[in-house]
Tab-separated table of C-alpha atoms in Angstrom:
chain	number	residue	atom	x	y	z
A	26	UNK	CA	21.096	-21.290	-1.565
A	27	UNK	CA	20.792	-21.419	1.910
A	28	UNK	CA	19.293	-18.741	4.167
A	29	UNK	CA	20.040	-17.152	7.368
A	30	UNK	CA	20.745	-20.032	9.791
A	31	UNK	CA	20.541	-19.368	13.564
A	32	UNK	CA	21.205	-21.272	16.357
A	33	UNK	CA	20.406	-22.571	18.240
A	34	UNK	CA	16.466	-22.373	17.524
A	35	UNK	CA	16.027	-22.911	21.477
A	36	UNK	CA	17.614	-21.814	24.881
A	37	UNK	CA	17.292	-22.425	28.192
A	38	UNK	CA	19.400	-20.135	30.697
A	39	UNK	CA	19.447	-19.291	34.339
A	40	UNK	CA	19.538	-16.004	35.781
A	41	UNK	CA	23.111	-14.778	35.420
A	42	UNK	CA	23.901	-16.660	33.348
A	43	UNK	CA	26.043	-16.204	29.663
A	44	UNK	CA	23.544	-16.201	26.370
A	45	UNK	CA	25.499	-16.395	22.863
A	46	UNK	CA	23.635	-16.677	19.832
A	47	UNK	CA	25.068	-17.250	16.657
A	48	UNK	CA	23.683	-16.023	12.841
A	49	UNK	CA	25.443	-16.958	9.705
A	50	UNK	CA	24.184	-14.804	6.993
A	51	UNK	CA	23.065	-15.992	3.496
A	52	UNK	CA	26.077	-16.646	1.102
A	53	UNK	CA	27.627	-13.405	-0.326
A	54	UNK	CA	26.081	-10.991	1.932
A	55	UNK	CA	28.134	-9.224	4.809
A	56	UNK	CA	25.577	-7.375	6.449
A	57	UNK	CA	24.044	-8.328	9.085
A	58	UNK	CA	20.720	-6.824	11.711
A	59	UNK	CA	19.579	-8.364	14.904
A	60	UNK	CA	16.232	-7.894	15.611
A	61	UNK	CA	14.021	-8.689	19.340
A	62	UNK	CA	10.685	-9.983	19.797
A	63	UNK	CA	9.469	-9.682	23.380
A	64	UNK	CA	6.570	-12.373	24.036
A	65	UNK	CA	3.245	-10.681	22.242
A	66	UNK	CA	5.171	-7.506	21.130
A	67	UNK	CA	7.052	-6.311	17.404
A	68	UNK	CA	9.803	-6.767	16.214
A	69	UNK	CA	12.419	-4.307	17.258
A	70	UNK	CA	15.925	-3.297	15.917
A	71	UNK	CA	19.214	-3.807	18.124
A	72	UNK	CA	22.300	-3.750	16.269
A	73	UNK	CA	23.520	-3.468	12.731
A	74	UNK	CA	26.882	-4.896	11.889
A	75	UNK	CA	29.093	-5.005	8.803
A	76	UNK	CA	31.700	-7.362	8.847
A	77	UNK	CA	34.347	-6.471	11.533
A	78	UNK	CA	32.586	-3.099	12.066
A	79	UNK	CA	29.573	-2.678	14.579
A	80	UNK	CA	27.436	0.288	12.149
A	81	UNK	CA	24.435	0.964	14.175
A	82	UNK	CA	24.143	-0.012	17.646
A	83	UNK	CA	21.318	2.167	18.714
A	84	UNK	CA	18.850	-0.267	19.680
A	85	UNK	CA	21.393	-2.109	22.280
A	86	UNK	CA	20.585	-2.130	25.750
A	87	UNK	CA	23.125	-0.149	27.371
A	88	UNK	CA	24.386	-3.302	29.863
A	89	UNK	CA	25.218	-6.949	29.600
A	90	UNK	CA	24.547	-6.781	25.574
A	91	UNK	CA	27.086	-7.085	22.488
A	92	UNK	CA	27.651	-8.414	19.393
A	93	UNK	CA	30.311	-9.111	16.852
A	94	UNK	CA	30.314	-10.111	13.184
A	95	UNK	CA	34.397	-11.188	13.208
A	96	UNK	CA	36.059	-11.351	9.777
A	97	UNK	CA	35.584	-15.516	10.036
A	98	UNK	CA	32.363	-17.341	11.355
A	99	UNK	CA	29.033	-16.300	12.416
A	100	UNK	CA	28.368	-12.788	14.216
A	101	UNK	CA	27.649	-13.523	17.672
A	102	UNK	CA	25.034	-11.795	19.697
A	103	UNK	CA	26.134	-12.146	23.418
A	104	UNK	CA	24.015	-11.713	26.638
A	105	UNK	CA	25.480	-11.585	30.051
A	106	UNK	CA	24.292	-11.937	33.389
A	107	UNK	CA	20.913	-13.015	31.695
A	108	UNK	CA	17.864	-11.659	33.309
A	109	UNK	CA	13.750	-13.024	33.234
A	110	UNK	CA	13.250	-9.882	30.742
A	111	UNK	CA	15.628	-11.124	28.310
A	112	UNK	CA	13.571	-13.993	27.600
A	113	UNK	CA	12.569	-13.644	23.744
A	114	UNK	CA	13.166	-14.310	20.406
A	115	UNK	CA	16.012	-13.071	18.752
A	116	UNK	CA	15.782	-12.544	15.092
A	117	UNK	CA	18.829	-12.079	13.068
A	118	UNK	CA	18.881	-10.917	9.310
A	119	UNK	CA	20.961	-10.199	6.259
A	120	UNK	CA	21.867	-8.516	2.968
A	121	UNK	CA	24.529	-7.943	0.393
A	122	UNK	CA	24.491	-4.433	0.120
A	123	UNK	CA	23.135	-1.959	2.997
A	124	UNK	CA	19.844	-1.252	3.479
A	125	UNK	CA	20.103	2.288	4.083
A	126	UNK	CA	17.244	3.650	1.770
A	127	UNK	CA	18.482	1.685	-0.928
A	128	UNK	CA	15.524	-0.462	-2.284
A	129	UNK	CA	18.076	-3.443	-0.488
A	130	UNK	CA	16.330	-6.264	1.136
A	131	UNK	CA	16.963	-7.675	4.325
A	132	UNK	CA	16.341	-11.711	4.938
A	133	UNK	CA	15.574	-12.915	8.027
A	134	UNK	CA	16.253	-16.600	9.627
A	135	UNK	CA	14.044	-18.612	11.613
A	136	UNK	CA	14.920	-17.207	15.263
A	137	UNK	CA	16.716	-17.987	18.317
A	138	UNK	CA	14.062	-18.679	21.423
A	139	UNK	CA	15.548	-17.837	25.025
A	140	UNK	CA	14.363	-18.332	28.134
A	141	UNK	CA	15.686	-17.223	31.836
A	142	UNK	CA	14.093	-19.416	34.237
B	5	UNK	CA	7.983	5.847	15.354
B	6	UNK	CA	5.301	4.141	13.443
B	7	UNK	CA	5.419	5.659	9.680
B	8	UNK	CA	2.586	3.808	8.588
B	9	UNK	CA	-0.909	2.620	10.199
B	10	UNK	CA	-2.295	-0.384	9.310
B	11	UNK	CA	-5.551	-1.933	10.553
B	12	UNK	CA	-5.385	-4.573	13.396
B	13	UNK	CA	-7.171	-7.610	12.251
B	14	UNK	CA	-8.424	-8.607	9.258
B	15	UNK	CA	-10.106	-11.967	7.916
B	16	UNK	CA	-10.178	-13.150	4.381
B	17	UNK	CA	-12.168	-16.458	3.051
B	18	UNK	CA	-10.271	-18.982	1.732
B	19	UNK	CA	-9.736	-18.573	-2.395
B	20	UNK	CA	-10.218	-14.973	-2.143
B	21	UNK	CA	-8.168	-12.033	-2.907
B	22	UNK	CA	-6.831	-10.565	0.400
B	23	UNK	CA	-6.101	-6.903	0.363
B	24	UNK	CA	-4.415	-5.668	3.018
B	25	UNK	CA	-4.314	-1.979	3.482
B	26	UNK	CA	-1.161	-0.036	4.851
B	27	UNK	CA	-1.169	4.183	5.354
B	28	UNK	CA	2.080	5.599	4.681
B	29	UNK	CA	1.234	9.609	4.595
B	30	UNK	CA	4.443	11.213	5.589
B	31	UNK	CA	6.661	8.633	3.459
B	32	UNK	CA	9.351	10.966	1.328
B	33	UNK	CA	10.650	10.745	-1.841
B	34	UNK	CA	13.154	8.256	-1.938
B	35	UNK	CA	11.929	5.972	0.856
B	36	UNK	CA	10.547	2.280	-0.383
B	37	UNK	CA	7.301	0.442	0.837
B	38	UNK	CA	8.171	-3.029	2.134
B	39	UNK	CA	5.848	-5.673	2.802
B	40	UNK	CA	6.867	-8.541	5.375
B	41	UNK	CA	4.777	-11.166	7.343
B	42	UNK	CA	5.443	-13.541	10.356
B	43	UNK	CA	3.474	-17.111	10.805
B	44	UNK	CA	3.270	-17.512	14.239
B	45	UNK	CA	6.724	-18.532	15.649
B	46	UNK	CA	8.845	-18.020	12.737
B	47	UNK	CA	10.996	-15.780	11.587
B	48	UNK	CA	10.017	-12.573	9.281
B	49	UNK	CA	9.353	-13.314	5.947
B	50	UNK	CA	9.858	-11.093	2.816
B	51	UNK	CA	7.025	-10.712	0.699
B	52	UNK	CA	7.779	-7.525	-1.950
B	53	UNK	CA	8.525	-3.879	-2.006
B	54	UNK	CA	8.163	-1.119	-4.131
B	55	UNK	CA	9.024	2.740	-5.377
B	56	UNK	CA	6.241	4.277	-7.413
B	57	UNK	CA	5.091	1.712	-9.876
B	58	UNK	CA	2.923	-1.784	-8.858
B	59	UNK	CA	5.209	-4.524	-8.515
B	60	UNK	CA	4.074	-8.114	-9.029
B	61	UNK	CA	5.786	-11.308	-7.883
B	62	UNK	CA	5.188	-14.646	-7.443
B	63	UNK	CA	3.437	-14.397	-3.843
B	64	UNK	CA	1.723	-11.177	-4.146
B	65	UNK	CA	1.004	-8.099	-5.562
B	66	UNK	CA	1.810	-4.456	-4.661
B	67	UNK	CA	-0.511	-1.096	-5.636
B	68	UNK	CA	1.003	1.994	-4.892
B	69	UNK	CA	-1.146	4.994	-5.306
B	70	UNK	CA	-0.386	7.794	-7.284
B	71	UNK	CA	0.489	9.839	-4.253
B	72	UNK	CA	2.275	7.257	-2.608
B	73	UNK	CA	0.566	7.758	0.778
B	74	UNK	CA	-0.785	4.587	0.806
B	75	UNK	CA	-0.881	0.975	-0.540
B	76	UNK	CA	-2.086	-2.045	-0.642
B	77	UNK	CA	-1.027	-5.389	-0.945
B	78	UNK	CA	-3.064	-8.240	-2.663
B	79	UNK	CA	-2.774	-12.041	-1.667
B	80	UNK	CA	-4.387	-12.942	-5.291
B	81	UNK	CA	-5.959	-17.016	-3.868
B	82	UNK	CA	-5.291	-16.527	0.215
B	83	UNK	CA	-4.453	-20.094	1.840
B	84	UNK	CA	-4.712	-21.130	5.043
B	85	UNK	CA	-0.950	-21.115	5.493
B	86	UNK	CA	-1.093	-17.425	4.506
B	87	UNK	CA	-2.854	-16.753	7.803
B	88	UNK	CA	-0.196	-14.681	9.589
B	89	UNK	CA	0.857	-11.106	10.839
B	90	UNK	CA	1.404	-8.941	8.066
B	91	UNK	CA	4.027	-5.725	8.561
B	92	UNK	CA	4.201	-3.037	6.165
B	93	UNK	CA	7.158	-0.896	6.178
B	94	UNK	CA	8.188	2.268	5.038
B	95	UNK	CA	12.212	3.331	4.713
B	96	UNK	CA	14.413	1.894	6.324
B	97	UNK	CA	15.469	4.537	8.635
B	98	UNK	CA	19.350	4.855	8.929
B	99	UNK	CA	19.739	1.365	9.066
B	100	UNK	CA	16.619	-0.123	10.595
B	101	UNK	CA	13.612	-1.315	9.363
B	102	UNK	CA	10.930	-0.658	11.655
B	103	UNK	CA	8.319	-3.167	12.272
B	104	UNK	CA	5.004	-1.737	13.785
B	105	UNK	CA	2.028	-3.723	15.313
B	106	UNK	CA	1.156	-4.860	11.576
B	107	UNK	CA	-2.143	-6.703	10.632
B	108	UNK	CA	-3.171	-10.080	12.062
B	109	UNK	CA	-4.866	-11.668	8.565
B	110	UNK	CA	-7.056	-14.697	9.527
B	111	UNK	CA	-7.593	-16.454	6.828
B	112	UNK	CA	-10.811	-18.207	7.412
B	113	UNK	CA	-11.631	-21.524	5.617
């Protein structure tokens, strides 16, 4: 049973440019979190999407950040116009039910590492 | 906000029971305690969660006091490769689960 697979595990953009990472949650689930690591700081929540439906976006930045979990393929967490303080890791997770105070678990994969030189 | 304090650092001897301490004083009724860690570099990994009674599984153990303001979960034989930061987390707030500073076990060989 596979997990959640990111990619890629590394990338390297330059300032203004286009960031897309890609998460394919673990078979069966349809919900999906992503989740941002600054260098030597927690973990902290950005967007939760069920599939088709964006659910929770309250910990997007306002500019230059979306995401999409389309009814085919991965959800997609897009960057534009990449800045030197979007350099991080970018965690996304899953689960087959929501997590919403349920006793649900949420899985996470191994991380997507950008950098903006 | 942090829901639960944790202390920063802790070290543990190799082929000892680690017991990792987490505060969770203003958790409500229907909110679960969740344990996660993160080896440098990787991605979060699940480690248990509970309601009211101890759970067991096959990494660790979970003791949830009577109260439930507070808990503690038990690494029975620590390893060296269980040397990582340890998050525990209370709720999952609307749809988040909130990841504070958590505790930085060492575990020392």
């Amino acid at each position: 049973n596979a997990g959640v697979m990111q990619n890629p595990r590394h990338l390297v953009r330059r300032r203004g440019q286009e960031a897309r990472l890609r998460c394919s949650p673990m078979k069966g689930h349809s919900h999906v979190y992503w989740y941002r690591q600054l260098p030597e700081e927690g973990l902290k929540f950005m967007v939760y999407l069920q599939k088709e439906n964006i659910i929770d976006e309250s910990g997007m930045p306002k500019e230059r950040f979306s995401a999409e979990f389309p009814k085919e393929g991965p959800s997609i967490l897009r960057i534009q116009q990449v800045v030197r303080g979007d350099s991080a890791a970018y965690f996304c997770a899953s689960s087959p039910k929501a997590a919403a105070n349920s006793g649900n678990t949420i899985y996470f994969g191994e991380g997507s590492w950008l950098t903006v030189v | 906000d942090a829901k639960t304090t944790q202390p920063t650092s802790m070290d543990c001897a190799e082929g000892r029971a680690a017991n990792l301490p987490c505060n969770h004083s203003t958790i409500s009724g229907n909110e679960y305690v969740y344990w996660y860690r993160q080896i440098h570099s990787q991605g979060p990994q699940y480690i248990i969660h509970g309601l009211k009674n101890n759970e067991t599984n096959e990494m660790a153990s979970l003791i949830i006091t009577e109260d439930r303001k507070s808990s503690t979960l038990i690494l029975p034989h620590a390893t060296l490769r269980d040397t990582a930061v340890y998050y525990c987390i209370v709720g999952n707030t609307g749809n988040q689960f909130y990841f504070g500073t958590g505790t930085s076990l060492t575990v020392i060989p």
